[in-house]
Amino acid sequence: MATPTVTTPKAAAGRPRPTPPKQYRNYIAGKWLDSAAERRAPNVSPADTRVTLGDVPLSPAAEVDAAVLAAAAAFPAWRDTPPPVRARILYRWAALIEKHIDELAAILALEEGKTFSESKGEIAKAINIVEFMAGEGRRIGGDTLPSELPRTFVYTLKQPLGVVAIITPWNFPVAIPCWKIAPALVAGNTIAFKPATLTPWTAQRLIELLEEAGLPGGVVNLIYGAGSTVGDALVHHKAVRAVSFTGSNEVGTHVYTEGAKRLLKVQCELGGKNPLVVLEDADLELAAVATAQGAFGSSGQRCTATSRAIVIDQVADQFVDLVRGHAQKVVVGDPLADGVTMGPSVDGGQFKTVLDYLGVAQGEGAKLVTGGKRLSEGAHEHGFFVEPTVYDGVTPGMRIAKEEIFGPVLSVIRVKSFEEAVEVANDVEFGLSSSLYTNDVNRMYRFVDLIETGIVHVNSPTVGGEAQAPFGGMKGTGVGTREQGKVAIDFFTELKTVYADYTGTKRTSNIY
Ligand code: NAD
């Protein structure tokens, strides 16, 4: 068993670090307001827990009420603003995010732990999404339909819902708010937005830039706080017409169940356990690079992370050797330091979860190929760092093969045939993303037919996606319509059917 090479970053090297705000303030009715919160949570940098990036207010439910009422008050004027005019604000927002990309990327790296270059990649995706959604401002449309009656015009139109709640996780704190806020806004809704408590700074900068882009007060309202207070209050607020939620299965199930009690429109995008399948004819080096990218990128904290490599037995030894080589080249450390390619886990809770799973893997008898430990010496002393870890000999029933770990941990599962690979790939509760490495076109299309994931990659990693393409999962990963792409508008609109009779006479019969 080899140990990964861990390069210690020089403390002084690296990117400039922005200064955190003195206060995180809620943004309600166009004003930045101090919360009356009795409790606050420190925003701790995961790479160095001695660094605190301010305190986040855990706002009381009364402030949620104020935010929702402000959104409700702003709705009529925003609804009546023509979509191409709404879109102009989104174009300006995208331009401002681009202008501040280095600053935002440094903030993201400091509070979430992604490397600077990964952070820039996330923000570039956010810009693409906002621009794409701004374009939809000139395309939101319905259908015109034939009527069975004479001189009757039948058509559909998409109308905004009203106040929508947007609840987001910490792992893509720029891209996910953008891919919810942009379609909701262009469709004419007003918003109460609750970001994750672990990433308040990125949320604050995003909303400051939206304000600078010219968004009228009250159209988007930002409230910090605990999920059990602020999140719950949003889900239960009578003026909230829909909730778009991304996060864990545990919380998503709760939100969906509570929403169902009042027939609330709810969209949930939840966890993943994404497989990358390697057939015997695959380019093994390409497959190994993609596996390492998917498993260790963003410290494994992506819903689309590659957490299972399902490999045909006859090429498995060679594949595992190649993946080991890539894992050992990962440079773990301070995400803003030069040369670092993987940052820490986001916080103590997530760190403990990952370390616990390393124990589970050992207990289940998985064979450690590389990694398997926390890093706690030298420059890693004060952060939540884990070695990029690969286990071989994992069987489909093991917990590490079934449960989302959300850390840099890959399970290799060996199989005998294409059919067994598909069966194992589908044998989890999740269904977000998958990947197949092969040069066999027949098995490629058969895989696309059979795999139970919302996104399928062929000869490309499980991670990644484009703004114009729908994003989301099947089975336990998601309910509600897809996000991103033009279908994103569907969740944020009500479809209205119109029958307009221009005969000027009494309607007498239909075709029968
Ligand atoms: P989480 O479920 O703990 O929190 C998500 C959000 O829900 C946070 O803002 C949190 O404060 C809020 N929340 C907590 N309790 C709540 C409640 N009772 N009512 C309403 N809101 C509440 O998830 P997380 O740890 O922030 O994010 C990681 C998870 O998100 C992983 O499972 C990951 O796979 C998933 N994720 C999924 C996608 C996707 O598109 N499928 C994308 C990114 C992340």
Coordinates of C-alpha atoms in Angstrom, one line a residue, residues 13-466:
A13 CA 2.3 31.9 -1.1
G14 CA -0.9 32.0 -3.0
R15 CA -3.8 34.3 -3.9
P16 CA -4.8 37.5 -2.1
R17 CA -7.4 36.9 0.6
P18 CA -10.4 39.3 0.7
T19 CA -11.4 40.8 4.0
P20 CA -14.7 39.4 5.3
P21 CA -17.6 41.7 6.0
K22 CA -17.9 43.1 9.5
Q23 CA -21.5 41.8 9.6
Y24 CA -23.6 39.4 7.6
R25 CA -26.9 41.2 7.2
N26 CA -30.2 40.0 5.9
Y27 CA -31.4 41.8 2.8
I28 CA -35.1 42.5 3.1
A29 CA -37.2 44.9 1.0
G30 CA -34.1 46.4 -0.6
K31 CA -32.3 47.1 2.7
W32 CA -29.4 45.4 4.4
L33 CA -30.6 44.9 8.0
D34 CA -28.9 43.7 11.2
S35 CA -30.7 40.6 12.4
A36 CA -32.2 40.5 15.9
A37 CA -30.8 37.0 16.1
E38 CA -30.0 35.9 19.7
R39 CA -27.5 33.3 18.3
R40 CA -24.8 33.5 15.7
A41 CA -22.6 30.8 14.1
P42 CA -19.0 31.5 13.3
N43 CA -18.0 31.2 9.6
V44 CA -14.9 29.1 10.0
S45 CA -12.4 28.6 7.2
P46 CA -12.1 24.8 6.7
A47 CA -8.4 25.0 5.7
D48 CA -7.5 26.8 8.9
T49 CA -9.9 26.7 11.7
R50 CA -8.1 29.5 13.5
V51 CA -9.5 31.8 10.8
T52 CA -13.0 33.0 11.4
L53 CA -14.7 34.9 8.6
G54 CA -17.4 36.6 10.7
D55 CA -20.5 35.4 12.5
V56 CA -23.7 34.4 10.7
P57 CA -26.9 35.4 12.3
L58 CA -29.3 32.6 13.0
S59 CA -32.3 34.7 12.2
P60 CA -35.6 34.3 14.0
A61 CA -38.8 33.2 12.2
A62 CA -40.2 36.8 12.4
E63 CA -37.5 37.9 10.0
V64 CA -38.5 35.2 7.6
D65 CA -42.0 36.6 7.8
A66 CA -40.7 40.1 6.9
A67 CA -38.7 38.7 4.0
V68 CA -41.7 36.8 2.6
L69 CA -44.0 39.8 3.0
A70 CA -41.5 42.0 1.3
A71 CA -41.4 39.6 -1.6
A72 CA -45.2 39.5 -1.7
A73 CA -45.3 43.3 -1.8
A74 CA -42.8 43.4 -4.7
F75 CA -44.6 40.7 -6.7
P76 CA -47.2 42.7 -8.7
A77 CA -44.8 45.2 -10.1
W78 CA -42.2 42.5 -11.0
R79 CA -44.9 40.3 -12.5
D80 CA -45.9 43.2 -14.7
T81 CA -42.4 44.0 -15.8
P82 CA -41.9 42.5 -19.3
P83 CA -39.6 39.4 -19.3
P84 CA -37.0 41.0 -21.6
V85 CA -36.8 44.0 -19.2
R86 CA -36.3 41.6 -16.3
A87 CA -33.7 39.8 -18.3
R88 CA -31.6 43.0 -18.8
I89 CA -31.0 43.0 -15.0
L90 CA -29.8 39.4 -15.2
Y91 CA -27.4 40.3 -18.1
R92 CA -26.0 43.0 -15.9
W93 CA -25.7 40.6 -12.9
A94 CA -23.8 38.1 -15.1
A95 CA -21.4 40.9 -16.2
L96 CA -20.9 42.0 -12.6
I97 CA -20.2 38.4 -11.4
E98 CA -17.6 38.1 -14.2
K99 CA -16.1 41.5 -13.3
H100 CA -15.6 40.2 -9.7
I101 CA -14.8 36.6 -10.5
D102 CA -11.3 36.6 -8.8
E103 CA -12.7 38.1 -5.6
L104 CA -15.7 35.8 -5.5
A105 CA -13.5 32.8 -6.2
A106 CA -11.2 33.7 -3.3
I107 CA -14.2 34.1 -1.0
L108 CA -15.6 30.7 -2.2
A109 CA -12.2 29.0 -1.6
L110 CA -11.9 30.6 1.9
E111 CA -15.3 29.6 3.2
E112 CA -16.1 26.4 1.3
G113 CA -12.6 25.0 0.7
K114 CA -12.6 24.5 -3.1
T115 CA -9.4 25.4 -4.8
F116 CA -9.2 28.8 -6.5
S117 CA -9.3 27.3 -9.9
E118 CA -12.3 25.0 -9.0
S119 CA -14.0 28.1 -7.6
K120 CA -13.5 30.0 -10.8
G121 CA -14.9 27.0 -12.7
E122 CA -18.0 27.1 -10.6
I123 CA -18.4 30.8 -11.1
A124 CA -17.9 30.5 -14.8
K125 CA -20.8 28.0 -14.8
A126 CA -22.9 30.4 -12.8
I127 CA -22.3 33.2 -15.4
N128 CA -23.3 30.9 -18.2
I129 CA -26.5 30.0 -16.4
V130 CA -27.5 33.6 -15.7
E131 CA -26.8 34.6 -19.3
F132 CA -28.7 31.6 -20.6
M133 CA -31.7 32.4 -18.4
A134 CA -31.6 36.1 -19.4
G135 CA -31.9 34.9 -23.0
E136 CA -35.1 33.0 -21.9
G137 CA -36.6 36.3 -21.2
R138 CA -37.2 36.6 -24.9
R139 CA -38.4 33.0 -25.3
I140 CA -40.7 32.1 -22.5
G141 CA -43.8 31.0 -24.4
G142 CA -46.7 28.7 -24.6
D143 CA -48.3 26.7 -27.3
T144 CA -51.1 27.6 -29.7
L145 CA -53.5 24.7 -30.3
P146 CA -56.2 23.8 -32.7
S147 CA -59.8 24.0 -31.4
E148 CA -62.6 21.5 -32.1
L149 CA -64.9 24.6 -32.2
P150 CA -65.2 27.2 -34.9
R151 CA -63.4 30.5 -34.5
T152 CA -61.9 29.6 -31.2
F153 CA -58.3 30.4 -30.2
V154 CA -56.8 27.9 -27.8
Y155 CA -53.4 28.7 -26.3
T156 CA -51.3 28.2 -23.2
L157 CA -49.2 30.7 -21.4
K158 CA -46.6 30.5 -18.5
Q159 CA -47.2 32.8 -15.6
P160 CA -45.1 33.4 -12.5
L161 CA -46.2 31.7 -9.2
G162 CA -45.7 34.6 -6.8
V163 CA -43.2 34.3 -3.9
V164 CA -40.9 31.3 -4.2
A165 CA -38.5 30.1 -1.5
I166 CA -35.0 29.1 -2.6
I167 CA -33.0 26.9 -0.1
T168 CA -29.5 26.0 -1.1
P169 CA -26.5 23.8 0.2
W170 CA -22.9 24.9 0.8
N171 CA -21.2 22.8 -1.9
F172 CA -21.9 25.1 -4.9
P173 CA -22.7 28.3 -3.1
V174 CA -22.5 30.4 -6.2
A175 CA -23.7 28.2 -9.0
I176 CA -26.8 26.7 -7.2
P177 CA -28.3 30.0 -6.1
C178 CA -27.7 31.3 -9.6
W179 CA -29.4 28.3 -11.3
K180 CA -32.5 28.8 -9.1
I181 CA -32.6 32.6 -8.7
A182 CA -32.1 33.3 -12.5
P183 CA -35.0 31.2 -13.8
A184 CA -37.3 32.3 -10.9
L185 CA -36.6 36.0 -11.6
V186 CA -36.9 35.9 -15.4
A187 CA -40.2 34.1 -15.1
G188 CA -41.5 36.9 -12.9
N189 CA -41.4 35.5 -9.4
T190 CA -40.1 37.2 -6.3
I191 CA -37.8 35.4 -3.9
A192 CA -37.0 34.6 -0.3
F193 CA -33.5 33.0 -0.4
K194 CA -31.9 31.0 2.4
P195 CA -28.3 30.1 1.7
A196 CA -26.4 27.4 3.7
T197 CA -25.1 28.7 7.0
L198 CA -21.6 27.5 6.1
T199 CA -21.3 29.9 3.1
P200 CA -22.9 33.2 3.9
W201 CA -20.2 35.4 2.4
T202 CA -20.6 34.2 -1.2
A203 CA -24.4 34.6 -0.8
Q204 CA -24.0 38.2 0.5
R205 CA -21.7 39.1 -2.4
L206 CA -24.0 37.6 -5.0
I207 CA -27.0 39.5 -3.7
E208 CA -24.9 42.7 -3.4
L209 CA -24.1 42.3 -7.1
L210 CA -27.7 41.7 -8.0
E211 CA -28.7 44.9 -6.2
E212 CA -25.9 46.7 -8.1
A213 CA -27.4 45.3 -11.3
G214 CA -30.5 47.2 -10.6
L215 CA -32.9 44.7 -9.1
P216 CA -35.8 46.5 -7.4
G217 CA -36.0 46.2 -3.6
G218 CA -38.1 43.3 -2.3
V219 CA -37.8 41.2 -5.5
V220 CA -35.0 39.1 -3.9
N221 CA -34.7 38.8 -0.1
L222 CA -31.9 37.1 1.7
I223 CA -32.3 35.5 5.1
Y224 CA -29.5 33.7 7.0
G225 CA -30.2 31.1 9.6
A226 CA -30.6 27.5 10.7
G227 CA -32.6 25.2 8.5
S228 CA -34.8 24.2 11.4
T229 CA -35.9 27.8 11.9
V230 CA -35.5 29.8 8.7
G231 CA -36.0 26.8 6.3
D232 CA -39.0 25.4 8.1
A233 CA -40.6 28.9 8.4
L234 CA -40.2 29.3 4.6
V235 CA -41.8 25.9 3.9
H236 CA -44.7 26.6 6.1
H237 CA -45.3 30.3 5.2
K238 CA -48.7 30.6 3.6
A239 CA -47.5 33.3 1.1
V240 CA -44.8 31.0 -0.3
R241 CA -46.1 29.3 -3.4
A242 CA -43.2 27.0 -4.2
V243 CA -39.9 25.8 -2.7
S244 CA -36.9 25.0 -4.8
F245 CA -34.5 22.9 -2.6
T246 CA -31.1 21.4 -3.1
G247 CA -29.4 19.5 -0.3
S248 CA -29.3 16.2 1.5
N249 CA -31.9 13.4 1.2
E250 CA -32.7 13.6 4.9
V251 CA -33.7 17.3 4.8
G252 CA -35.1 17.1 1.3
T253 CA -37.5 14.4 2.4
H254 CA -38.6 16.5 5.3
V255 CA -39.2 19.6 3.1
Y256 CA -41.1 17.5 0.5
T257 CA -43.3 15.9 3.2
E258 CA -44.0 19.2 5.0
G259 CA -44.7 20.8 1.6
A260 CA -47.1 18.0 0.6
K261 CA -49.3 18.7 3.7
R262 CA -50.4 22.0 2.1
L263 CA -50.0 20.9 -1.6
L264 CA -47.0 23.2 -2.0
K265 CA -45.1 22.9 -5.3
V266 CA -41.7 21.5 -4.2
Q267 CA -38.6 20.7 -6.3
C268 CA -35.8 18.7 -4.6
E269 CA -32.4 17.9 -5.9
L270 CA -30.6 15.6 -3.5
G271 CA -27.7 13.2 -3.1
G272 CA -25.8 11.0 -5.5
K273 CA -23.7 7.8 -5.5
N274 CA -22.5 8.1 -9.1
P275 CA -21.0 5.2 -11.0
L276 CA -18.3 5.3 -13.6
V277 CA -18.4 2.0 -15.6
V278 CA -15.3 0.8 -17.3
L279 CA -15.6 -1.9 -20.0
E280 CA -12.8 -4.0 -21.2
D281 CA -12.4 -2.1 -24.5
A282 CA -12.2 1.3 -22.8
D283 CA -9.2 3.7 -23.1
L284 CA -8.1 2.9 -19.5
E285 CA -5.9 6.0 -19.0
L286 CA -8.8 8.3 -20.1
A287 CA -11.1 6.4 -17.7
A288 CA -8.6 6.6 -14.8
V289 CA -8.1 10.4 -15.3
A290 CA -11.8 10.9 -15.3
T291 CA -12.3 8.8 -12.3
A292 CA -9.7 10.7 -10.3
Q293 CA -11.2 14.0 -11.5
G294 CA -14.7 12.9 -10.5
A295 CA -13.7 11.3 -7.1
F296 CA -11.2 13.9 -5.8
G297 CA -12.3 17.2 -7.5
S298 CA -13.8 19.6 -5.0
S299 CA -12.7 17.1 -2.3
G300 CA -15.4 14.7 -3.4
Q301 CA -18.0 17.2 -2.3
R302 CA -20.1 17.3 -5.5
C303 CA -23.5 15.7 -5.9
T304 CA -22.1 14.4 -9.2
A305 CA -18.8 13.1 -7.7
T306 CA -17.6 9.7 -8.9
S307 CA -17.9 7.5 -5.9
R308 CA -18.1 4.1 -7.5
A309 CA -15.8 2.8 -10.3
I310 CA -17.5 -0.4 -11.7
V311 CA -14.9 -2.2 -13.7
I312 CA -14.8 -5.4 -15.8
D313 CA -12.6 -7.9 -14.0
Q314 CA -10.1 -8.4 -16.8
V315 CA -8.9 -4.8 -16.9
A316 CA -9.5 -4.0 -13.2
D317 CA -5.8 -4.5 -12.0
Q318 CA -4.5 -2.1 -14.7
F319 CA -7.3 0.4 -14.0
V320 CA -6.7 0.4 -10.3
D321 CA -2.9 1.0 -10.8
L322 CA -3.7 4.0 -13.1
V323 CA -6.2 5.5 -10.6
R324 CA -3.7 5.0 -7.7
G325 CA -1.1 7.0 -9.7
H326 CA -3.5 9.9 -10.2
A327 CA -4.7 9.8 -6.6
Q328 CA -1.1 10.1 -5.4
K329 CA -0.4 13.1 -7.6
V330 CA -3.2 15.1 -5.9
V331 CA -1.7 18.0 -3.8
V332 CA -3.9 18.5 -0.7
G333 CA -3.8 21.8 1.1
D334 CA -4.8 25.4 1.5
P335 CA -7.2 26.0 -1.5
L336 CA -5.6 29.5 -2.1
A337 CA -2.0 28.2 -2.1
D338 CA -0.1 27.8 -5.3
G339 CA 0.0 24.3 -6.7
V340 CA -2.7 22.8 -4.5
T341 CA -5.2 20.7 -6.3
M342 CA -7.5 19.5 -3.5
G343 CA -8.8 21.4 -0.5
P344 CA -10.4 20.3 2.8
S345 CA -13.8 19.0 3.8
V346 CA -16.1 21.9 4.5
D347 CA -16.5 21.6 8.2
G348 CA -16.0 19.4 11.3
G349 CA -19.2 17.6 10.7
Q350 CA -18.5 16.6 7.1
F351 CA -14.9 15.8 8.1
K352 CA -16.1 13.4 10.8
T353 CA -18.5 11.8 8.4
V354 CA -15.7 11.1 5.9
L355 CA -13.4 9.7 8.6
D356 CA -16.2 7.5 10.0
Y357 CA -16.7 6.1 6.5
L358 CA -13.0 5.2 6.3
G359 CA -13.6 3.2 9.5
V360 CA -16.7 1.6 8.0
A361 CA -14.7 0.6 4.8
Q362 CA -12.0 -1.0 7.0
G363 CA -14.7 -2.8 9.0
E364 CA -16.4 -4.1 5.9
G365 CA -13.2 -5.6 4.6
A366 CA -12.6 -3.3 1.6
K367 CA -9.0 -3.4 0.4
L368 CA -7.2 0.0 0.8
V369 CA -5.3 0.9 -2.4
T370 CA -4.1 4.4 -1.3
G371 CA -5.0 7.1 1.2
G372 CA -7.3 6.2 4.1
K373 CA -6.2 8.8 6.7
R374 CA -6.7 12.3 7.7
L375 CA -3.8 14.8 7.2
S376 CA -2.9 16.6 10.4
E377 CA 0.8 17.5 10.2
G378 CA 2.5 20.8 9.3
A379 CA 0.4 23.0 7.0
H380 CA -2.5 20.5 7.4
E381 CA -2.6 20.8 11.2
H382 CA -5.5 23.2 11.5
G383 CA -7.7 22.1 8.6
F384 CA -10.1 19.3 7.7
F385 CA -7.9 17.5 5.3
V386 CA -8.3 13.9 4.2
E387 CA -6.1 11.9 1.8
P388 CA -7.5 11.0 -1.6
T389 CA -8.6 7.4 -0.9
V390 CA -9.3 4.4 -3.1
Y391 CA -10.7 1.1 -2.0
D392 CA -10.7 -2.0 -4.2
G393 CA -12.6 -5.2 -3.6
V394 CA -15.7 -3.4 -2.7
T395 CA -18.9 -5.4 -3.0
P396 CA -22.3 -3.9 -4.0
G397 CA -23.9 -4.5 -0.6
M398 CA -21.2 -2.7 1.4
R399 CA -22.3 0.6 3.0
I400 CA -19.4 2.4 1.2
A401 CA -20.9 1.2 -2.1
K402 CA -24.4 2.4 -1.3
E403 CA -24.3 5.6 0.9
E404 CA -23.2 9.1 -0.1
I405 CA -19.9 9.9 1.6
F406 CA -19.3 13.4 0.2
G407 CA -15.5 13.1 0.6
P408 CA -12.5 12.1 -1.6
V409 CA -13.3 8.4 -1.4
L410 CA -13.6 6.0 -4.3
S411 CA -14.9 2.4 -4.2
V412 CA -13.8 0.1 -7.0
I413 CA -16.3 -2.7 -7.6
R414 CA -15.2 -5.5 -10.0
V415 CA -17.8 -7.2 -12.2
K416 CA -17.8 -9.9 -14.8
S417 CA -20.0 -8.5 -17.6
F418 CA -21.7 -5.5 -19.1
E419 CA -25.0 -6.7 -17.7
E420 CA -23.7 -7.1 -14.2
A421 CA -22.1 -3.6 -14.4
V422 CA -25.5 -2.1 -15.3
E423 CA -27.2 -4.0 -12.5
V424 CA -24.6 -2.9 -9.9
A425 CA -24.7 0.7 -11.2
N426 CA -28.5 0.8 -10.7
D427 CA -28.5 -0.9 -7.3
V428 CA -28.5 2.3 -5.2
E429 CA -31.3 4.6 -4.1
F430 CA -29.8 7.5 -6.0
G431 CA -29.9 8.3 -9.7
L432 CA -28.1 11.6 -10.5
S433 CA -25.1 11.1 -12.9
S434 CA -23.3 8.2 -14.5
S435 CA -20.5 7.6 -16.9
L436 CA -19.5 4.8 -19.3
Y437 CA -16.0 4.3 -20.7
T438 CA -16.1 2.1 -23.9
N439 CA -15.6 2.3 -27.6
D440 CA -18.4 -0.1 -28.4
V441 CA -21.3 1.9 -29.8
N442 CA -23.8 -0.8 -29.3
R443 CA -23.2 -1.2 -25.6
M444 CA -23.0 2.6 -25.3
Y445 CA -26.6 3.0 -26.5
R446 CA -27.7 0.1 -24.4
F447 CA -26.2 1.7 -21.3
V448 CA -28.1 4.9 -22.1
D449 CA -31.3 2.9 -22.4
L450 CA -30.8 1.0 -19.1
I451 CA -29.0 3.3 -16.7
E452 CA -31.2 4.9 -14.0
T453 CA -29.6 8.4 -13.8
G454 CA -30.9 11.8 -15.0
I455 CA -27.5 12.6 -16.6
V456 CA -25.4 10.1 -18.5
H457 CA -21.8 10.8 -19.8
V458 CA -20.1 8.7 -22.4
N459 CA -16.3 8.8 -22.3
S460 CA -16.4 11.8 -20.0
P461 CA -16.4 12.2 -16.2
T462 CA -19.6 12.0 -14.1
V463 CA -19.1 15.7 -13.1
G464 CA -19.7 18.7 -15.3
G465 CA -22.6 20.0 -17.3
E466 CA -23.7 22.9 -19.5

